[in-house]
PDB file of C-alpha atoms in Angstrom:
ATOM      1  CA  ALA L   1     123.945  72.035  77.721  1.00 73.00           C
ATOM      2  CA  GLU L   2     123.544  68.499  79.088  1.00 85.00           C
ATOM      3  CA  ARG L   3     124.498  69.718  82.571  1.00 83.00           C
ATOM      4  CA  GLU L   4     121.888  72.480  82.260  1.00 86.00           C
ATOM      5  CA  GLN L   5     119.263  69.901  81.276  1.00 88.00           C
ATOM      6  CA  TRP L   6     120.046  67.703  84.311  1.00 88.00           C
ATOM      7  CA  LYS L   7     119.968  70.711  86.618  1.00 86.00           C
ATOM      8  CA  TRP L   8     116.597  71.720  85.177  1.00 86.00           C
ATOM      9  CA  ILE L   9     115.214  68.199  85.716  1.00 87.00           C
ATOM     10  CA  LEU L  10     116.333  68.237  89.363  1.00 86.00           C
ATOM     11  CA  ILE L  11     114.919  71.700  90.025  1.00 83.00           C
ATOM     12  CA  ARG L  12     111.594  70.853  88.403  1.00 83.00           C
ATOM     13  CA  GLY L  13     111.448  67.763  90.586  1.00 85.00           C
ATOM     14  CA  LEU L  14     111.540  69.987  93.673  1.00 83.00           C
ATOM     15  CA  TYR L  15     108.475  71.863  92.490  1.00 80.00           C
ATOM     16  CA  ASP L  16     106.638  68.689  91.472  1.00 82.00           C
ATOM     17  CA  ARG L  17     107.106  67.123  94.912  1.00 84.00           C
ATOM     18  CA  GLY L  18     105.348  70.018  96.656  1.00 79.00           C
ATOM     19  CA  PHE L  19     108.148  70.864  99.105  1.00 77.00           C
ATOM     20  CA  THR L  20     107.825  73.879 101.389  1.00 74.00           C
ATOM     21  CA  LYS L  21     109.325  77.162 100.237  1.00 69.00           C
ATOM     22  CA  GLU L  22     112.240  76.850 102.682  1.00 78.00           C
ATOM     23  CA  LYS L  23     113.069  73.323 101.554  1.00 83.00           C
ATOM     24  CA  VAL L  24     112.947  74.249  97.849  1.00 78.00           C
ATOM     25  CA  ILE L  25     115.345  77.138  98.453  1.00 78.00           C
ATOM     26  CA  LYS L  26     117.758  75.006 100.509  1.00 86.00           C
ATOM     27  CA  LEU L  27     117.806  72.193  97.972  1.00 86.00           C
ATOM     28  CA  PHE L  28     118.098  74.649  95.091  1.00 82.00           C
ATOM     29  CA  LYS L  29     121.200  76.163  96.718  1.00 85.00           C
ATOM     30  CA  ILE L  30     122.786  72.716  97.066  1.00 86.00           C
ATOM     31  CA  ILE L  31     122.032  71.840  93.438  1.00 84.00           C
ATOM     32  CA  ASP L  32     123.300  75.242  92.321  1.00 83.00           C
ATOM     33  CA  THR L  33     126.589  74.743  94.190  1.00 83.00           C
ATOM     34  CA  MET L  34     127.142  71.203  92.948  1.00 84.00           C
ATOM     35  CA  MET L  35     126.173  71.841  89.341  1.00 84.00           C
ATOM     36  CA  THR L  36     127.654  75.213  88.416  1.00 83.00           C
ATOM     37  CA  LEU L  37     126.956  76.461  84.922  1.00 84.00           C
ATOM     38  CA  PRO L  38     128.583  79.101  82.738  1.00 85.00           C
ATOM     39  CA  LYS L  39     126.900  82.498  83.198  1.00 86.00           C
ATOM     40  CA  GLN L  40     125.037  82.340  79.890  1.00 86.00           C
ATOM     41  CA  LEU L  41     123.558  78.894  80.619  1.00 86.00           C
ATOM     42  CA  GLN L  42     122.776  79.916  84.220  1.00 85.00           C
ATOM     43  CA  ALA L  43     120.884  82.980  82.942  1.00 86.00           C
ATOM     44  CA  GLY L  44     118.913  80.763  80.560  1.00 87.00           C
ATOM     45  CA  LEU L  45     118.085  78.369  83.387  1.00 85.00           C
ATOM     46  CA  VAL L  46     116.921  81.205  85.629  1.00 85.00           C
ATOM     47  CA  THR L  47     114.644  82.433  82.831  1.00 87.00           C
ATOM     48  CA  LYS L  48     113.281  78.908  82.378  1.00 87.00           C
ATOM     49  CA  ILE L  49     112.579  78.632  86.131  1.00 81.00           C
ATOM     50  CA  LYS L  50     110.777  81.988  86.190  1.00 81.00           C
ATOM     51  CA  GLN L  51     108.621  80.993  83.214  1.00 82.00           C
ATOM     52  CA  PHE L  52     107.837  77.662  84.849  1.00 79.00           C
ATOM     53  CA  GLU L  53     106.816  79.389  88.095  1.00 74.00           C
ATOM     54  CA  GLU L  54     104.606  81.844  86.226  1.00 73.00           C
ATOM     55  CA  GLU L  55     102.940  79.096  84.204  1.00 72.00           C
ATOM     56  CA  ARG L  56     102.241  77.043  87.280  1.00 68.00           C
ATOM     57  CA  THR L  57     101.670  80.124  89.394  1.00 61.00           C
ATOM     58  CA  MET L  58     103.879  78.322  91.873  1.00 52.00           C
ATOM     59  CA  PRO L  59     102.878  79.632  95.276  1.00 56.00           C
ATOM     60  CA  LEU L  60     105.925  78.062  96.964  1.00 61.00           C
ATOM     61  CA  ILE L  61     103.693  76.424  99.551  1.00 66.00           C
ATOM     62  CA  SER L  62     102.658  72.812  99.690  1.00 70.00           C
ATOM     63  CA  PRO L  63      99.138  71.708  98.735  1.00 74.00           C
ATOM     64  CA  THR L  64      98.503  70.874 102.399  1.00 80.00           C
ATOM     65  CA  GLU L  65      99.542  74.370 103.467  1.00 79.00           C
ATOM     66  CA  GLN L  66      97.356  75.848 100.719  1.00 78.00           C
ATOM     67  CA  LEU L  67      94.341  73.836 101.905  1.00 84.00           C
ATOM     68  CA  ALA L  68      94.940  74.854 105.523  1.00 86.00           C
ATOM     69  CA  MET L  69      95.233  78.484 104.466  1.00 84.00           C
ATOM     70  CA  GLU L  70      91.978  78.306 102.494  1.00 88.00           C
ATOM     71  CA  ARG L  71      90.186  76.747 105.467  1.00 91.00           C
ATOM     72  CA  GLY L  72      91.564  79.449 107.735  1.00 89.00           C
ATOM     73  CA  ILE L  73      90.372  82.148 105.372  1.00 90.00           C
ATOM     74  CA  GLU L  74      86.909  80.562 105.170  1.00 90.00           C
ATOM     75  CA  LYS L  75      86.668  80.347 108.954  1.00 90.00           C
ATOM     76  CA  GLY L  76      87.835  83.944 109.256  1.00 88.00           C
ATOM     77  CA  ILE L  77      85.199  85.107 106.794  1.00 88.00           C
ATOM     78  CA  GLU L  78      82.495  83.115 108.596  1.00 88.00           C
ATOM     79  CA  ARG L  79      83.597  84.543 111.940  1.00 87.00           C
ATOM     80  CA  GLY L  80      83.601  88.064 110.515  1.00 88.00           C
ATOM     81  CA  ILE L  81      80.071  87.631 109.174  1.00 87.00           C
ATOM     82  CA  GLU L  82      78.941  86.226 112.511  1.00 89.00           C
ATOM     83  CA  GLN L  83      80.474  89.121 114.461  1.00 91.00           C
ATOM     84  CA  GLY L  84      78.940  91.634 112.072  1.00 91.00           C
ATOM     85  CA  GLU L  85      75.530  90.074 112.500  1.00 92.00           C
ATOM     86  CA  GLN L  86      75.943  90.017 116.282  1.00 93.00           C
ATOM     87  CA  GLN L  87      76.834  93.704 116.321  1.00 94.00           C
ATOM     88  CA  LEU L  88      73.896  94.585 114.076  1.00 94.00           C
ATOM     89  CA  VAL L  89      71.380  92.694 116.230  1.00 95.00           C
ATOM     90  CA  ILE L  90      72.807  94.217 119.426  1.00 96.00           C
ATOM     91  CA  ARG L  91      72.580  97.747 117.952  1.00 95.00           C
ATOM     92  CA  GLN L  92      69.019  97.116 116.804  1.00 96.00           C
ATOM     93  CA  LEU L  93      68.061  95.790 120.240  1.00 97.00           C
ATOM     94  CA  ASN L  94      69.624  98.791 121.980  1.00 96.00           C
ATOM     95  CA  ARG L  95      67.652 101.095 119.724  1.00 96.00           C
ATOM     96  CA  ARG L  96      64.403  99.139 120.051  1.00 95.00           C
ATOM     97  CA  ILE L  97      64.318  98.376 123.808  1.00 96.00           C
ATOM     98  CA  GLY L  98      67.116 100.489 125.294  1.00 95.00           C
ATOM     99  CA  GLU L  99      70.613  99.624 126.485  1.00 95.00           C
ATOM    100  CA  ILE L 100      70.811  95.887 127.220  1.00 95.00           C
ATOM    101  CA  GLU L 101      72.879  94.247 129.965  1.00 95.00           C
ATOM    102  CA  LEU L 102      76.230  92.579 129.319  1.00 95.00           C
ATOM    103  CA  SER L 103      74.865  89.181 130.379  1.00 94.00           C
ATOM    104  CA  LEU L 104      72.249  89.394 127.615  1.00 95.00           C
ATOM    105  CA  ILE L 105      74.903  90.540 125.120  1.00 95.00           C
ATOM    106  CA  ASP L 106      76.993  87.489 126.065  1.00 95.00           C
ATOM    107  CA  SER L 107      73.974  85.238 125.459  1.00 94.00           C
ATOM    108  CA  ILE L 108      73.439  86.845 122.052  1.00 94.00           C
ATOM    109  CA  ARG L 109      77.107  86.338 121.125  1.00 93.00           C
ATOM    110  CA  ARG L 110      76.794  82.606 121.828  1.00 93.00           C
ATOM    111  CA  LEU L 111      73.911  82.201 119.364  1.00 93.00           C
ATOM    112  CA  THR L 112      74.472  80.462 116.034  1.00 90.00           C
ATOM    113  CA  ILE L 113      74.096  82.508 112.857  1.00 89.00           C
ATOM    114  CA  ASP L 114      70.693  80.905 112.213  1.00 91.00           C
ATOM    115  CA  LYS L 115      69.473  81.880 115.692  1.00 93.00           C
ATOM    116  CA  LEU L 116      70.895  85.396 115.260  1.00 93.00           C
ATOM    117  CA  GLU L 117      68.857  85.788 112.076  1.00 93.00           C
ATOM    118  CA  LEU L 118      65.723  84.614 113.881  1.00 95.00           C
ATOM    119  CA  LEU L 119      66.414  87.074 116.700  1.00 96.00           C
ATOM    120  CA  GLY L 120      66.926  89.833 114.135  1.00 95.00           C
ATOM    121  CA  GLU L 121      63.402  89.218 112.851  1.00 95.00           C
ATOM    122  CA  ALA L 122      61.822  88.675 116.270  1.00 96.00           C
ATOM    123  CA  LEU L 123      63.236  91.863 117.789  1.00 96.00           C
ATOM    124  CA  LEU L 124      60.953  93.899 115.539  1.00 95.00           C
ATOM    125  CA  ASP L 125      58.081  92.795 117.803  1.00 95.00           C
ATOM    126  CA  PHE L 126      59.905  93.419 121.116  1.00 96.00           C
ATOM    127  CA  SER L 127      58.692  96.218 123.359  1.00 95.00           C
ATOM    128  CA  SER L 128      60.847  95.533 126.434  1.00 95.00           C
ATOM    129  CA  VAL L 129      63.890  93.689 127.747  1.00 96.00           C
ATOM    130  CA  THR L 130      61.484  91.042 129.049  1.00 96.00           C
ATOM    131  CA  ASP L 131      60.614  90.118 125.458  1.00 96.00           C
ATOM    132  CA  LEU L 132      64.315  89.576 124.719  1.00 96.00           C
ATOM    133  CA  GLU L 133      64.825  87.516 127.875  1.00 96.00           C
ATOM    134  CA  GLN L 134      61.817  85.346 127.013  1.00 96.00           C
ATOM    135  CA  TRP L 135      63.031  84.869 123.445  1.00 97.00           C
ATOM    136  CA  LEU L 136      66.494  83.811 124.670  1.00 95.00           C
ATOM    137  CA  GLN L 137      64.912  81.304 127.101  1.00 94.00           C
ATOM    138  CA  ASN L 138      62.777  79.817 124.324  1.00 94.00           C
ATOM    139  CA  ASN L 139      65.699  79.685 121.865  1.00 90.00           C
ATOM    140  CA  PRO L 140      68.732  78.056 123.507  1.00 83.00           C
ATOM    141  CA  GLU L 141      72.188  78.972 122.204  1.00 74.00           C
ATOM    142  CA  SER L 142      72.948  75.810 120.232  1.00 62.00           C
TER     143      SER L 142
END
């Protein structure tokens, strides 16, 4: 029972230090080899580990990795919104003033979200491609 307690303390320490998933598994295997337990105690320890993971909702990634992942997700969402808005404005322009040239589409894709929203409102007053070209000249990309 004392050996089980020491093994539990060591294993918990791995989680508390925020190691990567690979490192936790490697170190766990070493601890498991060095501190073998009878099957009944080992089963109890495994249950304790599972409960601990569930309580902590242990993602098996470090806090730094978690933060990076969250930032990546945020950027992906922002980029998706931006692309959706670009596509909507381009479709509206094509419907309002006819098929627009690729060079103008490229200029639209370089606009910030704020400028895209302004263009989305302004295009309601456009009657020709010239109106779009003028608007793009008066509203630089950045």
